[in-house]
mmCIF file of C-alpha atoms in Angstrom:
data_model
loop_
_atom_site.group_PDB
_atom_site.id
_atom_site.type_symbol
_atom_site.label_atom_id
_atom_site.label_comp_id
_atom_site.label_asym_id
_atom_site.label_seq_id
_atom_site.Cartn_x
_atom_site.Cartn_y
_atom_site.Cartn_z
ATOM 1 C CA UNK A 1 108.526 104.438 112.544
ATOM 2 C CA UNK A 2 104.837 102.894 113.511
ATOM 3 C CA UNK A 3 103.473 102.039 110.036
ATOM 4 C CA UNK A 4 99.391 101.424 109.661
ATOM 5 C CA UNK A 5 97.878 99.544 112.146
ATOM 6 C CA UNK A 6 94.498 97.937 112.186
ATOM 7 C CA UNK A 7 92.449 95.893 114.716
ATOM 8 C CA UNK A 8 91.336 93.385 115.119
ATOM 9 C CA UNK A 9 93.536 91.024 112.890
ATOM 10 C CA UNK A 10 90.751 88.459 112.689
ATOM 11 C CA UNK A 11 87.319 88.800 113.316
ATOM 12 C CA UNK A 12 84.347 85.317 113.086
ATOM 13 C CA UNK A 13 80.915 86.886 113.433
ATOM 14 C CA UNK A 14 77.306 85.683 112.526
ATOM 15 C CA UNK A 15 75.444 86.410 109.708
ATOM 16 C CA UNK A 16 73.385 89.402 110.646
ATOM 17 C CA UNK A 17 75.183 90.723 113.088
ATOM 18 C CA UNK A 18 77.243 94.181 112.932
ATOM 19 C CA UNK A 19 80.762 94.602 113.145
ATOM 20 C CA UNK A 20 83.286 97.925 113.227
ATOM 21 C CA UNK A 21 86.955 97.556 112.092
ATOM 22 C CA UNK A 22 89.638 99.656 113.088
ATOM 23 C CA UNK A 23 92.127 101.491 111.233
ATOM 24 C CA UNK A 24 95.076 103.463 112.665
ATOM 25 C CA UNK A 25 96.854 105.333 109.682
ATOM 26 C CA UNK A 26 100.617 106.809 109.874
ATOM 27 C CA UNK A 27 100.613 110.460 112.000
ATOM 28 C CA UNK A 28 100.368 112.994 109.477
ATOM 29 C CA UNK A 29 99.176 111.215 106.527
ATOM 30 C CA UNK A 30 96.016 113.323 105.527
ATOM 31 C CA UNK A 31 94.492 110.562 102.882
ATOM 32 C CA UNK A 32 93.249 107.290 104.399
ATOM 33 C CA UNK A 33 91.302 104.360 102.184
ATOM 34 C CA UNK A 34 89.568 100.968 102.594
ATOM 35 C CA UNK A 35 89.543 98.102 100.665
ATOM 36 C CA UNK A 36 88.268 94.444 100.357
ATOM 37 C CA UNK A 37 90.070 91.756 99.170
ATOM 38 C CA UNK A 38 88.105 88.631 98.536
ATOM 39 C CA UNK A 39 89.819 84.982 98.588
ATOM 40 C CA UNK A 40 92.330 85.239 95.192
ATOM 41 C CA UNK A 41 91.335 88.715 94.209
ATOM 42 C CA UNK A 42 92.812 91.866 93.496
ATOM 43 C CA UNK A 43 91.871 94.716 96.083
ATOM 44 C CA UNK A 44 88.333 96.685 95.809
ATOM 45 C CA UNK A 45 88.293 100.144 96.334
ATOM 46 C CA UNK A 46 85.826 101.066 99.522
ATOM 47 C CA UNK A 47 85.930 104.585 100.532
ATOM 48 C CA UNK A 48 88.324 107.386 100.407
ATOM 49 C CA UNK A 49 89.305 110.021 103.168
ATOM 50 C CA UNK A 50 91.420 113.364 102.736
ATOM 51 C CA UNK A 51 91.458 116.008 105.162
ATOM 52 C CA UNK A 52 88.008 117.470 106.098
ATOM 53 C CA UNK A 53 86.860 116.929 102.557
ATOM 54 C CA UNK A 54 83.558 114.696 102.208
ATOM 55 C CA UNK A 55 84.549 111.366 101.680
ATOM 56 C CA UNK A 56 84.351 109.718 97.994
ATOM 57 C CA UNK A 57 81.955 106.656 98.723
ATOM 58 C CA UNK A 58 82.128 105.228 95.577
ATOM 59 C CA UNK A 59 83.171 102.038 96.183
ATOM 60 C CA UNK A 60 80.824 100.943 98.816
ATOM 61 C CA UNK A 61 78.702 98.004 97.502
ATOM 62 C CA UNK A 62 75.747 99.207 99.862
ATOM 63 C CA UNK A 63 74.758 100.501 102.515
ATOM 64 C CA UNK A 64 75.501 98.136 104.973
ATOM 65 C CA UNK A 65 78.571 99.791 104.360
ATOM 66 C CA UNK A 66 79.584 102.884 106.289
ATOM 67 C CA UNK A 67 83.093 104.440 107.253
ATOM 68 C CA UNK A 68 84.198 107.659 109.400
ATOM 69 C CA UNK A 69 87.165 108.825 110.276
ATOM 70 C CA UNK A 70 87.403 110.997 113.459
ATOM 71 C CA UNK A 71 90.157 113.835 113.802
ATOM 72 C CA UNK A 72 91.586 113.473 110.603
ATOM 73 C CA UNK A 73 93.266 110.669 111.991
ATOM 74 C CA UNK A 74 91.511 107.113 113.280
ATOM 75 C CA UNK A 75 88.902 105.288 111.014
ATOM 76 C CA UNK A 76 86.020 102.747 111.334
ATOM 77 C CA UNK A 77 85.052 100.871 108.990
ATOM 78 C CA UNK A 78 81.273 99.410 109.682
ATOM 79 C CA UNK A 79 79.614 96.430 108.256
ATOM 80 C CA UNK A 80 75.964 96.235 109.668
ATOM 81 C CA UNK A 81 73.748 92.874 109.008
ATOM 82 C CA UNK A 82 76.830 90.788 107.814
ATOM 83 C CA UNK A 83 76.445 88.548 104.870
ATOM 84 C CA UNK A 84 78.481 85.465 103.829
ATOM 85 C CA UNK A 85 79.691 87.541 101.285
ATOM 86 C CA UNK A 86 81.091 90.165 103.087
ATOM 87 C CA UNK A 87 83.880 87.366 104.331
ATOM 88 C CA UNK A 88 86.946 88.931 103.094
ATOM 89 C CA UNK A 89 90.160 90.373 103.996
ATOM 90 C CA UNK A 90 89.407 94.138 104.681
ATOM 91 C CA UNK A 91 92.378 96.511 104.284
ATOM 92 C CA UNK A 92 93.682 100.189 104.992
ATOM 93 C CA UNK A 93 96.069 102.517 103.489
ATOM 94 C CA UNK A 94 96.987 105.679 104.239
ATOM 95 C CA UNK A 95 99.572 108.275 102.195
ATOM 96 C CA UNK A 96 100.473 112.055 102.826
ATOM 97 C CA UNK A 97 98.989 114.345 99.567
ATOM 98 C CA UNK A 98 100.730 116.372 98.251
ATOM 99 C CA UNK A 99 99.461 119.506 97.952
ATOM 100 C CA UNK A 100 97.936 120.343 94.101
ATOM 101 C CA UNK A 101 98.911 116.366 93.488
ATOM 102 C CA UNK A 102 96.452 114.153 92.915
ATOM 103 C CA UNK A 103 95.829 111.813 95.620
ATOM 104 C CA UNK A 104 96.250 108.568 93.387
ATOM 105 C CA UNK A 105 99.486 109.781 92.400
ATOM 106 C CA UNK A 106 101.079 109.484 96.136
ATOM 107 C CA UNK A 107 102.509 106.235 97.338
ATOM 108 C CA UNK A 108 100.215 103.846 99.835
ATOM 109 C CA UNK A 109 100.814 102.332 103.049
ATOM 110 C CA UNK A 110 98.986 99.603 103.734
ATOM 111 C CA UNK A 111 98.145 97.615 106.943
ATOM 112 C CA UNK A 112 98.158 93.515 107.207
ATOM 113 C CA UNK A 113 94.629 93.776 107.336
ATOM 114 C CA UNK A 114 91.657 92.439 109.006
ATOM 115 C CA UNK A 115 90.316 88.760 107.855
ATOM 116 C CA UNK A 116 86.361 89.118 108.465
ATOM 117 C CA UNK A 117 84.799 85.735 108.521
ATOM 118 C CA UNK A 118 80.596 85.284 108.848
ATOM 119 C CA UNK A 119 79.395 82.714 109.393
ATOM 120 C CA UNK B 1 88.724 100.807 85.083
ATOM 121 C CA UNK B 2 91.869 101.869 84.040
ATOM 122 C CA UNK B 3 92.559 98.561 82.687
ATOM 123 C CA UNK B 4 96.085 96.965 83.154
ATOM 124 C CA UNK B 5 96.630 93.282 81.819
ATOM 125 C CA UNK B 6 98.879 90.905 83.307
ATOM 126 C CA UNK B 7 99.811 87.289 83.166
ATOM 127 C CA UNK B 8 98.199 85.551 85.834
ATOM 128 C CA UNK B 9 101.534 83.875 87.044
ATOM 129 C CA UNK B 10 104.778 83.335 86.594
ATOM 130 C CA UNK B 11 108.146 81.377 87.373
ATOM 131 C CA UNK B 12 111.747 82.200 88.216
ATOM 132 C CA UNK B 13 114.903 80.428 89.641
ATOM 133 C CA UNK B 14 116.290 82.141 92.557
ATOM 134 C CA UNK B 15 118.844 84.904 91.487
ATOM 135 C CA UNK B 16 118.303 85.169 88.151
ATOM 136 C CA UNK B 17 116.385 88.751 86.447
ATOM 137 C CA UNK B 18 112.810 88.705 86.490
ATOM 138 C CA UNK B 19 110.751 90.599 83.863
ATOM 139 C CA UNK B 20 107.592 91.094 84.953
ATOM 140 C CA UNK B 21 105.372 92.558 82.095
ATOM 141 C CA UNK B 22 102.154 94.571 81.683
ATOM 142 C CA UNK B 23 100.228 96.115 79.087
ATOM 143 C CA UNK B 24 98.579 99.272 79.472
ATOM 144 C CA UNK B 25 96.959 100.368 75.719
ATOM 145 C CA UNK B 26 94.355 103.143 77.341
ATOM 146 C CA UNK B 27 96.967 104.827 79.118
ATOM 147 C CA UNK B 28 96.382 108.433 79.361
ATOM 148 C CA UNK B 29 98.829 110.946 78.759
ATOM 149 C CA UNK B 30 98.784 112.016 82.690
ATOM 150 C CA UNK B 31 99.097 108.527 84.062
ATOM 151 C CA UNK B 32 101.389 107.425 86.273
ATOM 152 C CA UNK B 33 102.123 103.510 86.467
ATOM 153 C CA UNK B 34 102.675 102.331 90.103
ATOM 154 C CA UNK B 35 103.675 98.829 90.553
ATOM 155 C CA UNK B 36 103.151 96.971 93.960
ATOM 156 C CA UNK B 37 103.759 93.606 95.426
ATOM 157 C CA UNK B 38 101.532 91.746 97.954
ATOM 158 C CA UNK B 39 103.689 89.170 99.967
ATOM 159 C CA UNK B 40 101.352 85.873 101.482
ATOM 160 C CA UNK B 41 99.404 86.996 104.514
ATOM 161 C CA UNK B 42 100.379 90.831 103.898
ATOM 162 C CA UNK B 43 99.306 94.412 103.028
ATOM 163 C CA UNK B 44 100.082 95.287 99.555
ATOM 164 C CA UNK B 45 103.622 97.533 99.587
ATOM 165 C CA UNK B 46 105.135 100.249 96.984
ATOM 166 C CA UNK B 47 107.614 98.864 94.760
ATOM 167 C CA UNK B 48 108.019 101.407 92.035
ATOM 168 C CA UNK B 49 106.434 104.245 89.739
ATOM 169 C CA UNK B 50 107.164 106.132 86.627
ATOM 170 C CA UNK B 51 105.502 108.217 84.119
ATOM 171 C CA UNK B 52 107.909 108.116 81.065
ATOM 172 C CA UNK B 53 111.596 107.527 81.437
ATOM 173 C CA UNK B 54 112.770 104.657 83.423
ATOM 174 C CA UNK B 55 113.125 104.194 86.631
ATOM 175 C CA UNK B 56 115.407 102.361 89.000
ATOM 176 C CA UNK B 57 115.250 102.480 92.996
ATOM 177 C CA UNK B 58 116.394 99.895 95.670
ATOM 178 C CA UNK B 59 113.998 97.253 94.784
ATOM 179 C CA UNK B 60 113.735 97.259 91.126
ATOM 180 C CA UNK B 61 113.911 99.211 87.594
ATOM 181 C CA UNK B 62 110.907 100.085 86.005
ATOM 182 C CA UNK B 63 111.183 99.799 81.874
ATOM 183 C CA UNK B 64 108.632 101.824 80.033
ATOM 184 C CA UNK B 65 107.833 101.166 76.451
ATOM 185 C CA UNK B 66 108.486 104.486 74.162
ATOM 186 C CA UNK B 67 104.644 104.713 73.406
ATOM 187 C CA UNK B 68 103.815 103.938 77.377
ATOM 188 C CA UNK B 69 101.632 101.480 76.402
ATOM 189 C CA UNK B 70 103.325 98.299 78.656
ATOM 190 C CA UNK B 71 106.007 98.637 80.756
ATOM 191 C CA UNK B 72 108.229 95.879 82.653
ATOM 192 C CA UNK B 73 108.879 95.419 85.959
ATOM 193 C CA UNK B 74 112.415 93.885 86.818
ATOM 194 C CA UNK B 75 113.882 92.274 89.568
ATOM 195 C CA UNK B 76 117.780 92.098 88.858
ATOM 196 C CA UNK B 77 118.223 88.828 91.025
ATOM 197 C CA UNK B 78 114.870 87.315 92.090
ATOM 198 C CA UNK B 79 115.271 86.140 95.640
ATOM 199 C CA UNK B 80 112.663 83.480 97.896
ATOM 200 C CA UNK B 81 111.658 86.884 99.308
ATOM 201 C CA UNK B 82 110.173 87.906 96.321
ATOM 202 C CA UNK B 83 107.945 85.882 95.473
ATOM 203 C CA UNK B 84 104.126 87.830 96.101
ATOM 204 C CA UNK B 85 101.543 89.123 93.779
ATOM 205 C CA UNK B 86 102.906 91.993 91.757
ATOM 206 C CA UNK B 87 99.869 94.394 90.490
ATOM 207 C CA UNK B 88 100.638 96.941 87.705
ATOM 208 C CA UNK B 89 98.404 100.372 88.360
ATOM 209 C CA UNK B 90 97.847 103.082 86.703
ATOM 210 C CA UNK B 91 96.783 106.480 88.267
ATOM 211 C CA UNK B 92 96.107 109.953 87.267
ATOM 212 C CA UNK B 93 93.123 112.737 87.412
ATOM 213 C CA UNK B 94 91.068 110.127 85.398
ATOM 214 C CA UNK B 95 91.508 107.708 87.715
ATOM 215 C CA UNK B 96 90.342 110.037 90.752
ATOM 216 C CA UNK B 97 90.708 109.305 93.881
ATOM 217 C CA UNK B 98 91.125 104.905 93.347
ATOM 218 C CA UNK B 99 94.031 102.599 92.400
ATOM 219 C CA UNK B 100 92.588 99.703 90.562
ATOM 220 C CA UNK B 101 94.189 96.768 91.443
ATOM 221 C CA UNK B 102 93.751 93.678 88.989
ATOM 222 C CA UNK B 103 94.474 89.985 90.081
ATOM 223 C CA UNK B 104 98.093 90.448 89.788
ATOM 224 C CA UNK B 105 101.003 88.426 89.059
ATOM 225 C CA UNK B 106 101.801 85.675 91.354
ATOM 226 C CA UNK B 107 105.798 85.496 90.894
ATOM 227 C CA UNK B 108 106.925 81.947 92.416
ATOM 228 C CA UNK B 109 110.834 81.828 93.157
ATOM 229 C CA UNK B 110 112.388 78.456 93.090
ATOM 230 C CA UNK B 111 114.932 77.844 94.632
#
């Protein structure tokens, strides 16, 4: 089946300018995250989605950094006034919670990604 | 954090075992330890998890030490298509809602 998609795979802005990422998780997963991946790093946790719950934000490093996720299904990832140092790989997983589990317990599925570049 | 440490890389001929290690010393007793690999240019993807006893699936066995504080990941014949980052995770209510990936172990295969 269709796994987690995101768009675009590459993206070259400006510094300053905004950009929006896309992230298409697997139908019926209810629990969708972000994370950055800088050049020879491990991942860094964005932002968390489950359900209709109020997303846990903990992991944005400011806010330059916003996320939504519309229908319980697609997400955006936002990244206004770009640095240099938001260059990174920016990734999306997505896993089906169990219900009274945990969500960190339940396995990931992660997309290939989207390489962000500012120039 | 829930810290995990890892050697930052090793080596392996092709089909031979692979023993990946990783300590784990502030384990909780509700962890679970998740192991993933990242292949070049890639998403990170599930490999294994366990919470005690050992586990073996498709991919690989999961070895975890009687007091859980390490555990070993094993490949039974390493192949050119394993060779990724490998990141050992732990998870669990303390952990909320993250997995905290470290820098991994960057398994090379030679051939």
């Amino acid at each position: 089946g269709a796994g987690v998609s995101q768009s675009p795979s590459n993206k070259v802005t400006e510094k300053g300018k905004d950009v929006e990422l896309r992230c298409d998780p697997i139908s019926g997963h209810t629990a969708l995250y972000w994370y950055r991946q800088s050049l020879g790093q491990g991942l860094e946790f964005l932002i968390y989605f489950q359900g209709n719950s109020a997303p846990d934000k903990s992991g944005l490093p400011s806010d330059r950094f916003s996320a939504e996720r519309t229908g319980g299904s697609v997400s955006t990832l936002t990244i206004q006034r770009t640095q240099q140092e938001d260059s990174a790989v920016y990734l999306c997983a997505s896993s089906f919670r169990l219900a009274g589990v945990p969500s960190s317990y339940n396995e990931q599925f992660f997309g290939p990604g989207t390489r962000l570049t500012v120039l | 954090d829930a810290k995990t440490t890892q050697p930052n890389s090793m080596e392996s001929n092709e089909e031979e075992p692979v023993h990946l290690p990783c300590n784990h010393s502030t384990i909780s007793g509700t962890d679970y330890i998740h192991w993933y690999r990242q292949l070049p240019s890639q998403g990170p993807e599930y490999v294994i998890h366990g919470l005690t006893s050992n586990v073996n699936n498709r991919m690989a066995s999961l070895a975890i030490a009687e007091d859980r504080k390490s555990s070993t990941l094993i490949l039974h014949r390493a192949t050119l298509r394993d060779a990724a980052v490998y990141y050992c995770i732990l998870s669990g209510r303390n952990t909320g809602n993250q997995f905290y990936f470290g820098t991994g172990t960057s398994l090379t295969v030679i051939p």
